[in-house]
mmCIF file of C-alpha atoms in Angstrom:
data_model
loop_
_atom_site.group_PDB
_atom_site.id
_atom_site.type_symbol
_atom_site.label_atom_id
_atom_site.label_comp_id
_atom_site.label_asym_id
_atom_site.label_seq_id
_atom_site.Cartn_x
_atom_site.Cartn_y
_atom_site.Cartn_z
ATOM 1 C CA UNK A 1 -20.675 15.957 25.931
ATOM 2 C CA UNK A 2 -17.948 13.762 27.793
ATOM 3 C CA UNK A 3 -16.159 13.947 24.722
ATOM 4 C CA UNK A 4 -16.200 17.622 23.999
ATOM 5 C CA UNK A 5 -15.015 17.845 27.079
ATOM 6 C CA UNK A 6 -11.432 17.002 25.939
ATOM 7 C CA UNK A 7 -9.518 19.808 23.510
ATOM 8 C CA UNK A 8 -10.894 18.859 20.100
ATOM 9 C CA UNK A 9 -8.878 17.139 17.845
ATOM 10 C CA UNK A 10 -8.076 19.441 14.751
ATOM 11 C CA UNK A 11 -10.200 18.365 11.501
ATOM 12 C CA UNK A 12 -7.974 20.227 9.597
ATOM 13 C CA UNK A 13 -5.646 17.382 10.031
ATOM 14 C CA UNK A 14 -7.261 15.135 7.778
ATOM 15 C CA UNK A 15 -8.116 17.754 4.849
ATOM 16 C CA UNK A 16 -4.583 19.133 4.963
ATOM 17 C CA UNK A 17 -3.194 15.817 4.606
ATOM 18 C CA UNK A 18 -5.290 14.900 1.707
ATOM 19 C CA UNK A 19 -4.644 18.134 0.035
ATOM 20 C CA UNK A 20 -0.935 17.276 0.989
ATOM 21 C CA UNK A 21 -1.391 13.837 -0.682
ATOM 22 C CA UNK A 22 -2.947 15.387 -4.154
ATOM 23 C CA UNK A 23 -0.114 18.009 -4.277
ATOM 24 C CA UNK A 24 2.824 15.287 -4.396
ATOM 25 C CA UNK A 25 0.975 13.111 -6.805
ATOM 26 C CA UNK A 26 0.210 15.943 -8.854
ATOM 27 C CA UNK A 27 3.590 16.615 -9.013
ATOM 28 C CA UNK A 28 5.418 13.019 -10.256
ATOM 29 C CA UNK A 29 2.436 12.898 -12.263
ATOM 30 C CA UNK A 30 0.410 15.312 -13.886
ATOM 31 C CA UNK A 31 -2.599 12.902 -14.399
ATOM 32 C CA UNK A 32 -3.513 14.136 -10.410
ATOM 33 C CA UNK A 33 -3.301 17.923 -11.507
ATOM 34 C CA UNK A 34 -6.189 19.860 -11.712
ATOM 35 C CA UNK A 35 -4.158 22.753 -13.334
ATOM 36 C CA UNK A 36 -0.902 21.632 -14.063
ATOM 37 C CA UNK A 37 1.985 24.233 -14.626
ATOM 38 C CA UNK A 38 5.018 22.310 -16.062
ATOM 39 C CA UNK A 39 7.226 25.666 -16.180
ATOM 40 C CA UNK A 40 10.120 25.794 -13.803
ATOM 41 C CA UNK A 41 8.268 28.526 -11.694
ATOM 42 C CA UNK A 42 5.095 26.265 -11.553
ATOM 43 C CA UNK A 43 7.168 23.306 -10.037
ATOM 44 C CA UNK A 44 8.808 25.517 -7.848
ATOM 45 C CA UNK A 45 5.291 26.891 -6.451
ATOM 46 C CA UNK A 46 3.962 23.799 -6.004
ATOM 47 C CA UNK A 47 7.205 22.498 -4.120
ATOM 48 C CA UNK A 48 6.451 25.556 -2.207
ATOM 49 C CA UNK A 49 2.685 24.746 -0.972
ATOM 50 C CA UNK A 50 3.700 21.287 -0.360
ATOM 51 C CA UNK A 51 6.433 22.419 2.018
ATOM 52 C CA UNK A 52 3.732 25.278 3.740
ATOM 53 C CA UNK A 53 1.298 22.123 4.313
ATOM 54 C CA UNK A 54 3.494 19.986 5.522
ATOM 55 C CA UNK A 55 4.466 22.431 7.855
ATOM 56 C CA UNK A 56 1.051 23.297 8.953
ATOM 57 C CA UNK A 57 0.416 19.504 9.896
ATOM 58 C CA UNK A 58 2.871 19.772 11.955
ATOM 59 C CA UNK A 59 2.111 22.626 13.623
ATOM 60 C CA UNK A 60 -1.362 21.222 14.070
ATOM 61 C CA UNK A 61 -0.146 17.546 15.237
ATOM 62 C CA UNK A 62 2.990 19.029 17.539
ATOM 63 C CA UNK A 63 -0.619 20.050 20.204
ATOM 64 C CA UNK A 64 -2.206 16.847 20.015
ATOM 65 C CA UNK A 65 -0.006 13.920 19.281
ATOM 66 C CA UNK A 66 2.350 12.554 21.304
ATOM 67 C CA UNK A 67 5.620 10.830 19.439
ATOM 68 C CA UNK A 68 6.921 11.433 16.272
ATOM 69 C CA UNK A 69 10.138 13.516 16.047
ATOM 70 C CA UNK A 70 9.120 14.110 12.822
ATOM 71 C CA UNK A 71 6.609 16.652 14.441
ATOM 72 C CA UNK A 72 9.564 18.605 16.008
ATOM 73 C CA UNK A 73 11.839 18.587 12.691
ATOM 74 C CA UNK A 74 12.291 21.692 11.117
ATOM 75 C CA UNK A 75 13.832 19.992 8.317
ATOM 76 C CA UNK A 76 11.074 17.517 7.136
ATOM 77 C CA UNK A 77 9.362 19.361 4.635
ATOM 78 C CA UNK A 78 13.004 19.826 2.714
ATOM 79 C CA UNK A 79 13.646 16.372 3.200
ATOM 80 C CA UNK A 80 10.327 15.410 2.173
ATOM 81 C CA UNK A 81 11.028 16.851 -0.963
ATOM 82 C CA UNK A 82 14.504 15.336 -2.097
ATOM 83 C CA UNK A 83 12.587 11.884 -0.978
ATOM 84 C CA UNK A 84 10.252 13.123 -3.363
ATOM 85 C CA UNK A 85 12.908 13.077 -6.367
ATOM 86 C CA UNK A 86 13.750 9.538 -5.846
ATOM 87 C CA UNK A 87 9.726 8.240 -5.726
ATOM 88 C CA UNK A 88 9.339 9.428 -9.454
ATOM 89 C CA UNK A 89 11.761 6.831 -10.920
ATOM 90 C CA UNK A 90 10.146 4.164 -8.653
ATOM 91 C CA UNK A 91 6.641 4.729 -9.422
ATOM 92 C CA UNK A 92 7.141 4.652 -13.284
ATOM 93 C CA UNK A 93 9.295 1.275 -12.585
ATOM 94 C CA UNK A 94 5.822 -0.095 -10.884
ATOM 95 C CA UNK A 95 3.459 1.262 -13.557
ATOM 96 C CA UNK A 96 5.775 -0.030 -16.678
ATOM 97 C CA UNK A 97 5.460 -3.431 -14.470
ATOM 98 C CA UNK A 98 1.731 -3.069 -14.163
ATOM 99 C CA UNK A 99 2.023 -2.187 -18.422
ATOM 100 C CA UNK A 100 3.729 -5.108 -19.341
ATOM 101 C CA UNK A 101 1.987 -7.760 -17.394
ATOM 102 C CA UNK A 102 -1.454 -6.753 -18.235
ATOM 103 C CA UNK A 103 -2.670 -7.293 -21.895
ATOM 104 C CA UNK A 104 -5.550 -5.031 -21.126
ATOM 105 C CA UNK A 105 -3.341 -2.279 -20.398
ATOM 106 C CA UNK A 106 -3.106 -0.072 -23.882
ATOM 107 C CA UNK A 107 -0.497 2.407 -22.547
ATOM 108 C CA UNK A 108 1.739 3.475 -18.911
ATOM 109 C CA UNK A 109 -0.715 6.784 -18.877
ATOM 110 C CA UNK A 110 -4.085 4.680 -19.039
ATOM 111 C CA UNK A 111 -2.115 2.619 -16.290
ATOM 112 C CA UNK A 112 -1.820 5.513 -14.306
ATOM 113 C CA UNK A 113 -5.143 7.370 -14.946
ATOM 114 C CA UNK A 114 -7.390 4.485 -14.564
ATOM 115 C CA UNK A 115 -5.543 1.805 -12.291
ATOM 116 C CA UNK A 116 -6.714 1.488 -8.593
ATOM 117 C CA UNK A 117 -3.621 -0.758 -7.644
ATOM 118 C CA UNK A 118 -1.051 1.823 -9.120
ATOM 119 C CA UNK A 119 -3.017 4.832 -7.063
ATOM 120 C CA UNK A 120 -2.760 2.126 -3.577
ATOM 121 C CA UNK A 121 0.726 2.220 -4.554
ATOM 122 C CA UNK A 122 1.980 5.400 -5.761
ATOM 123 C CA UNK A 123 -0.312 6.435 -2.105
ATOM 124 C CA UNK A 124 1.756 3.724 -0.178
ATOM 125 C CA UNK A 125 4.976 5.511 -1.468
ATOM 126 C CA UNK A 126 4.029 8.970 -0.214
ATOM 127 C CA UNK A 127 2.976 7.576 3.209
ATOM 128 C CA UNK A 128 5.961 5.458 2.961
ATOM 129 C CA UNK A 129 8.233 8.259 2.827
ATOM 130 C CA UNK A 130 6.188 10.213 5.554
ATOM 131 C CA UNK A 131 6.404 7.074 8.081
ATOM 132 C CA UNK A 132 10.338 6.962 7.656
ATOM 133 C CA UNK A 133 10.525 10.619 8.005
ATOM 134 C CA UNK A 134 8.542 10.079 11.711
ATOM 135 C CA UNK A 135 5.967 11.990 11.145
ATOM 136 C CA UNK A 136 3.189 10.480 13.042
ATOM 137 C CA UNK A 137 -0.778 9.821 11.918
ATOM 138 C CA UNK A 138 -0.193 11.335 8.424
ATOM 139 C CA UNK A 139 0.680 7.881 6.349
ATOM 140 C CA UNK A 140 -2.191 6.479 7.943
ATOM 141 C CA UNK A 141 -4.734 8.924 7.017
ATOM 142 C CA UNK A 142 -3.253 8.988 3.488
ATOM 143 C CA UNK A 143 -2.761 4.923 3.268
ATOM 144 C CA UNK A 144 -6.531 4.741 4.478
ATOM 145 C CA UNK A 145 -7.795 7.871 1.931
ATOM 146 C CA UNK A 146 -6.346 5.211 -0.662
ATOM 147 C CA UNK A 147 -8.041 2.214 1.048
ATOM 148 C CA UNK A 148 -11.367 3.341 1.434
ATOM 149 C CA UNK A 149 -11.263 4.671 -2.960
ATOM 150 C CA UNK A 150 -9.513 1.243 -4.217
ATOM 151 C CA UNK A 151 -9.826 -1.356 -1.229
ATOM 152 C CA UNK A 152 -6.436 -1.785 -1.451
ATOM 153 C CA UNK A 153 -5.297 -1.474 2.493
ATOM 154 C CA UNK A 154 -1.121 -1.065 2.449
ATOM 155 C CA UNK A 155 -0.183 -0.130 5.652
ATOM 156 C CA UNK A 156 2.363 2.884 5.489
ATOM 157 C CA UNK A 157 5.269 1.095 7.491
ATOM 158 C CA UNK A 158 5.767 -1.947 4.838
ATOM 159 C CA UNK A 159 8.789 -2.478 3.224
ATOM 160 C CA UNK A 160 8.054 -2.880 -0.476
ATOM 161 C CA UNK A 161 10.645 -3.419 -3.141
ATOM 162 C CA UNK A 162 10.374 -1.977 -6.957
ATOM 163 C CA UNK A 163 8.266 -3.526 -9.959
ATOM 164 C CA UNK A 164 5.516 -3.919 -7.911
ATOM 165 C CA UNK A 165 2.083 -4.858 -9.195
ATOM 166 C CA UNK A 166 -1.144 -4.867 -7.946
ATOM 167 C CA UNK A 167 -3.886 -6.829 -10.321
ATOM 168 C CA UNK A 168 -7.552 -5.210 -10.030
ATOM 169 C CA UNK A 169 -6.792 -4.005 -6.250
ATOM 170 C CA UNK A 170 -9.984 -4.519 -3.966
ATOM 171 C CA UNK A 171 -9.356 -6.696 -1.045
ATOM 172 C CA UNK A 172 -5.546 -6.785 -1.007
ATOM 173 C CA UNK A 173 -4.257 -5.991 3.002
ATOM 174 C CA UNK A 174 -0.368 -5.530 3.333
ATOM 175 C CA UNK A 175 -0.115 -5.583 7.103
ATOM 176 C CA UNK A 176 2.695 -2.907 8.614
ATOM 177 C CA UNK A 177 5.825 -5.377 8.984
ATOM 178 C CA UNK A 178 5.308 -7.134 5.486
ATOM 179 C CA UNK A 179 8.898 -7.071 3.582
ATOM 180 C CA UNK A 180 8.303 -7.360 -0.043
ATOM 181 C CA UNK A 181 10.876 -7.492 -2.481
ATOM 182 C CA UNK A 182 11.426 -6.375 -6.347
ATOM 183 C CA UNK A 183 9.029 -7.400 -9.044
ATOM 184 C CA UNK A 184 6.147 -8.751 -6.886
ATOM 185 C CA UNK A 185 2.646 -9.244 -8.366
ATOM 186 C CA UNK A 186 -0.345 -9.477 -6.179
ATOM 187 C CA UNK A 187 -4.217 -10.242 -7.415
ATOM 188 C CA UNK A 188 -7.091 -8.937 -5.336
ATOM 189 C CA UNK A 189 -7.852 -10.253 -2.194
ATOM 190 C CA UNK A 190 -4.879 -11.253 -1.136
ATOM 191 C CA UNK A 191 -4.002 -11.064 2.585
ATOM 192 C CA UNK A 192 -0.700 -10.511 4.070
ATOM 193 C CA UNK A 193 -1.163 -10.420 7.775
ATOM 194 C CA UNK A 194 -0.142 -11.660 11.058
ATOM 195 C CA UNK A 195 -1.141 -15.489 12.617
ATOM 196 C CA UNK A 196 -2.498 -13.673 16.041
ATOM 197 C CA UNK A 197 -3.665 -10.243 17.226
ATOM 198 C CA UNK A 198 -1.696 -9.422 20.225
ATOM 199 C CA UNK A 199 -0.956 -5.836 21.295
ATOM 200 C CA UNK A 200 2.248 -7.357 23.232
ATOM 201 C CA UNK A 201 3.585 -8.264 19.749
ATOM 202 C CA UNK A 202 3.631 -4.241 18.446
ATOM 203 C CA UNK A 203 7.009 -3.907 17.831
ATOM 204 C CA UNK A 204 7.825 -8.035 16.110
ATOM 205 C CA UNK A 205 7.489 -8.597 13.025
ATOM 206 C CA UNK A 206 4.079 -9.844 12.353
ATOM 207 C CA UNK A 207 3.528 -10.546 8.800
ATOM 208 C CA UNK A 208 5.024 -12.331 5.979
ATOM 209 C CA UNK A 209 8.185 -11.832 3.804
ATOM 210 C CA UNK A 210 7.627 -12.174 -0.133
ATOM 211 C CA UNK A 211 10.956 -12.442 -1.932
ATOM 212 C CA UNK A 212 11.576 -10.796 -5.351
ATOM 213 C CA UNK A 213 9.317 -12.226 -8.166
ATOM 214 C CA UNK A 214 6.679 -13.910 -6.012
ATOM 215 C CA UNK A 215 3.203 -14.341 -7.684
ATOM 216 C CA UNK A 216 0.305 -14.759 -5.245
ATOM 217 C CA UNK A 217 -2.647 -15.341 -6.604
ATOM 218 C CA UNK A 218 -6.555 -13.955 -5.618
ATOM 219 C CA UNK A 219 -7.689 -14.356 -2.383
ATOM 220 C CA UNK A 220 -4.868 -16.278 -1.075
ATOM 221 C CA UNK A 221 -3.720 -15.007 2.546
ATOM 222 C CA UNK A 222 -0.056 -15.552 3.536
ATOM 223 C CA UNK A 223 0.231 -15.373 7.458
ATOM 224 C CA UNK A 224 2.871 -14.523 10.007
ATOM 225 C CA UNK A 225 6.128 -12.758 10.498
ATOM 226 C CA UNK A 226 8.105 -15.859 10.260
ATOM 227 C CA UNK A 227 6.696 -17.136 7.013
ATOM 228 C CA UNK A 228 9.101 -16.132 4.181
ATOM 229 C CA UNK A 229 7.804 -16.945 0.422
ATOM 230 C CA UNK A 230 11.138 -17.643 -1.583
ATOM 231 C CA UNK A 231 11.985 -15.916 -4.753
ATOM 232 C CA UNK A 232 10.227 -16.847 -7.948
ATOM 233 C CA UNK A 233 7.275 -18.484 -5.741
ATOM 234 C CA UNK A 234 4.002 -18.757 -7.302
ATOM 235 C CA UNK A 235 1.278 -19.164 -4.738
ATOM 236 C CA UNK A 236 -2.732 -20.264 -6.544
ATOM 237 C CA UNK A 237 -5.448 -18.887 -5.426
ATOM 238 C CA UNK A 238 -7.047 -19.585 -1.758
ATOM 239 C CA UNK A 239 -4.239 -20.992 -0.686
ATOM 240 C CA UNK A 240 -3.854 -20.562 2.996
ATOM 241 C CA UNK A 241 -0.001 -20.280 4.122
ATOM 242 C CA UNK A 242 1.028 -20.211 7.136
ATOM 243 C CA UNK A 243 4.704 -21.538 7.115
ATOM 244 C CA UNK A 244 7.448 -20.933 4.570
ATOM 245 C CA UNK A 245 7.916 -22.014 1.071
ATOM 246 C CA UNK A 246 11.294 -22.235 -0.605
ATOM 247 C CA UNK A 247 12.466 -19.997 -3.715
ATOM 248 C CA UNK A 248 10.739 -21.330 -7.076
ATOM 249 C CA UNK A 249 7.853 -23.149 -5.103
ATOM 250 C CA UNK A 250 4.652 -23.538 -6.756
ATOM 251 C CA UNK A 251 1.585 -24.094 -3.967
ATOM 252 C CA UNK A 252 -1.820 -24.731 -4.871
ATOM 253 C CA UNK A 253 -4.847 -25.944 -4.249
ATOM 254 C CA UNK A 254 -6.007 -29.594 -5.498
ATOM 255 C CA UNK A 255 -9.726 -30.191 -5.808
ATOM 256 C CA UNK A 256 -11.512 -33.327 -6.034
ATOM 257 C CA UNK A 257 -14.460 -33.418 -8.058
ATOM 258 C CA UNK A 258 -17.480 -36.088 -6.961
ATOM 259 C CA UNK A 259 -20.788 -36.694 -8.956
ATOM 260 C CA UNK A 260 -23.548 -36.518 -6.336
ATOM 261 C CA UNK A 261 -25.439 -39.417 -6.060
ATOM 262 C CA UNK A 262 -28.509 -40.299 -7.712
ATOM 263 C CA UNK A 263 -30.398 -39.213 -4.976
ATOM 264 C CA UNK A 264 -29.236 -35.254 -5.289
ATOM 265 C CA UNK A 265 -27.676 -35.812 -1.710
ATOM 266 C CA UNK A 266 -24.548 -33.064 -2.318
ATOM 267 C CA UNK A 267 -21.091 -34.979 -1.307
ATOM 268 C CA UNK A 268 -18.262 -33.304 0.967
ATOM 269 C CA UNK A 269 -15.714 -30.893 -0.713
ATOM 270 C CA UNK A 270 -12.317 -31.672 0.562
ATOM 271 C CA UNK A 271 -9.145 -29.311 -0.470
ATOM 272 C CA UNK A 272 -5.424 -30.167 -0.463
ATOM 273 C CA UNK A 273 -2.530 -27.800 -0.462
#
C-alpha cells in the first residue's frame, strides 16, 4: 500500500516504447512489419505514428522523470527521424558483416530474420540514437526488451563502430562506456565490463576500449575503462583481461594436460594467459 501511495508510474511507458521500437525496425527493414506498405504514403504514415509515439513518451515521462532535455524538446521526434536515415546504411554494413563471416549464413535477409545478435544490434542502434538525443529511460527499456529475447545485454550509451558482429548472441554484456570500433566480432558470452562497482565512478569510463578489427572469442571478459584492446587483436576464449594489449596481439589460454595417476586421484588444472 506504501507504494501506491506514491503517483503511479505510467505502464504505458513501457508498451509505447516497444511499439515505438517495432515501428523503426519495421521501417529500415520490412522483415519487422506486420503489414508493410512500401508506397511513399505508407512510409510517410508510418514516419507519422513514430513521431505521435515518440511524442506521447514524452508527454508521459516529462510527469515522472526527472533529467533528460530530451523530454522537453519539441524537436526530437523530427530529429529522431533524420537519425533514422543514417541507421539504415549502418545496419546493412553490420548484417553484410554478420553474412560474410558466417558460412552458415545462406543470405543478408535470413541474417536479418533469424539472427539474435543482428536484432541486439539493430535494437542497440535505435536506443543508441534515443540516448544521444537525451531522452531518458527509453534506450533502456528498448536495450533490455532486446536483452531479455536474445541475451545479448548492450547498454544504450556504448559507443560502437560499423561492421559489427555478434556470433550466436546469448551472454554477451557491453557495459555503458565500452568504445568499440569498426569491424568488431564478438562470440557469446563475452563480457565487457568494469574492474569494480562503485556508484562514485558514474560518470568515468568504466569499461574497455576494443579497437577496429578485434576478435574476442566466447566467454572471454575484458575488464575496465583503462584497458584498450589494439586493432587487429584476437583474444581466445576465457581469457580474463584486465590490462591492455597492443594492436595485432593474439592472447590465449595455454592448458596443460596431466594423465591422472594410476590411482584415479584427478591432478590440478593450472591455466596460463
Amino acid at each position: 500500500m506504501r507504494a501506491r501511495q506514491r503517483p503511479c508510474f505510467p505502464p504505458e511507458v513501457r508498451t509505447l516504447s516497444e511499439r515505438l521500437a517495432a515501428r523503426a525496425l519495421g521501417l529500415l527493414f520490412p522483415h519487422y512489419a506486420e503489414h508493410p506498405d512500401c508506397s511513399a504514403a505508407g512510409v510517410e504514415g508510418e514516419l507519422a505514428e513514430l513521431q505521435g509515439l515518440l511524442r506521447q513518451l514524452q508527454g508521459l515521462l516529462a510527469a515522472h522523470v526527472a533529467g533528460g532535455e530530451g523530454v522537453r524538446d519539441p524537436s526530437l521526434p523530427e530529429r529522431f527521424e533524420e537519425v533514422l536515415g543514417t541507421l539504415y546504411p549502418l545496419l546493412q554494413e553490420d548484417a553484410d558483416a554478420l553474412y560474410r563471416g558466417d558460412p552458415a549464413a545462406r543470405s543478408v535477409d535470413e541474417v536479418i530474420l533469424t539472427y539474435p545478435g543482428f536484432y541486439a544490434v539493430a535494437i542497440y542502434r535505435l536506443a543508441h540514437a534515443l540516448h544521444a538525443l537525451a531522452l531518458p529511460l527509453v534506450p533502456r527499456l528498448l536495450t533490455e526488451m532486446a536483452h531479455r529475447r536474445t541475451g545479448v545485454d548492450i547498454h544504450p550509451g556504448a559507443r560502437i563502430g560499423p561492421r559489427f558482429v555478434i556470433d550466436h548472441g546469448t551472454g554477451v554484456v557491453i557495459g555503458e562506456t565500452c568504445v568499440i570500433g569498426a569491424g568488431v566480432k564478438l562470440y557469446q558470452g563475452v563480457t565487457l565490463g568494469a574492474l569494480t562497482v562503485d556508484k562514485a565512478l558514474a560518470d568515468q569510463k568504466r569499461h574497455p576500449t576494443l579497437e577496429d578489427r578485434v576478435v574476442v572469442y566466447a566467454n572471454a571478459t575484458i575488464l575496465g575503462g583503462a584497458t584498450v584492446i589494439g586493432h587487429d587483436s584476437v583474444i581466445g576464449g576465457n581469457a580474463w583481461i584486465t590490462a591492455s594489449v597492443p594492436p595485432y596481439s593474439l592472447v590465449s589460454r595455454k592448458s596443460e594436460v596431466r594423465v591422472r595417476a594410476s590411482d584415479g586421484q584427478t591432478m590440478d588444472i593450472e591455466f596460463h594467459i
